[in-house]
Amino acid sequence: MTNPIPSRLPIAFSLLLGGLLAALPAQAQTSTVSSFTLPVSGNASSVKTGLSETVMFSGSVIVTATVVTDPALGPTVVVFIDGRGVTGSGKQTKTTYANTCVANLTRRFGPTDLIQTKFAFFQDAPGGYLSSKTGLLTLNLTYNTTTMALTNVTASIGTP
């Protein structure tokens, strides 16, 4: 049995197209990764949380920024925030509070960026997460637009 020529055309076309695409120069996509670990502190007022006391937070937040330059889309930045190193303490009772402050955000790249992200916090005890409250982490990021590196981060904690 013989194959007619029209049935072989799609195969020939695919091979030709694949060869042409392989010969095209690749557009360069670059990335720059910067990371900061910084101390943060702040309060969650009892008025806004509904708790019987103000919760005082302190600890370290890790901020990792990956700036990606894409010839077609322009520069964007992926910001990973890990605030699980921050703990809270009740002002009167000294109750310990844990949190779930982890975020992965994609943003437009620019010289500065303001990020406000909410997180849950709760008593660091079995079942404490069942009555969680909401906190607010505010980050101010500064970038060097030439090197695309994150050069400074400041942070604070409060309530929304």
Coordinates of C-alpha atoms in Angstrom, one line a residue, residues 1-3 15 21 28 30 44 52 75-76 99 112 118 123 130 156:
M1 CA 0.0 0.0 0.0
T2 CA 1.4 3.4 -0.9
N3 CA 0.9 6.7 0.9
L15 CA 9.5 19.2 10.4
L21 CA 11.7 27.9 15.1
A28 CA 16.8 36.6 26.9
T30 CA 16.8 37.4 33.2
A44 CA -3.1 44.5 67.3
S52 CA -9.9 41.3 75.9
P75 CA 9.8 43.5 34.3
T76 CA 7.7 42.0 37.1
N99 CA 0.3 33.4 63.0
T112 CA 9.2 51.4 45.3
K118 CA -3.6 40.4 56.0
Q123 CA -3.6 31.5 70.6
L130 CA -10.5 28.0 65.6
S156 CA 5.2 47.2 60.6

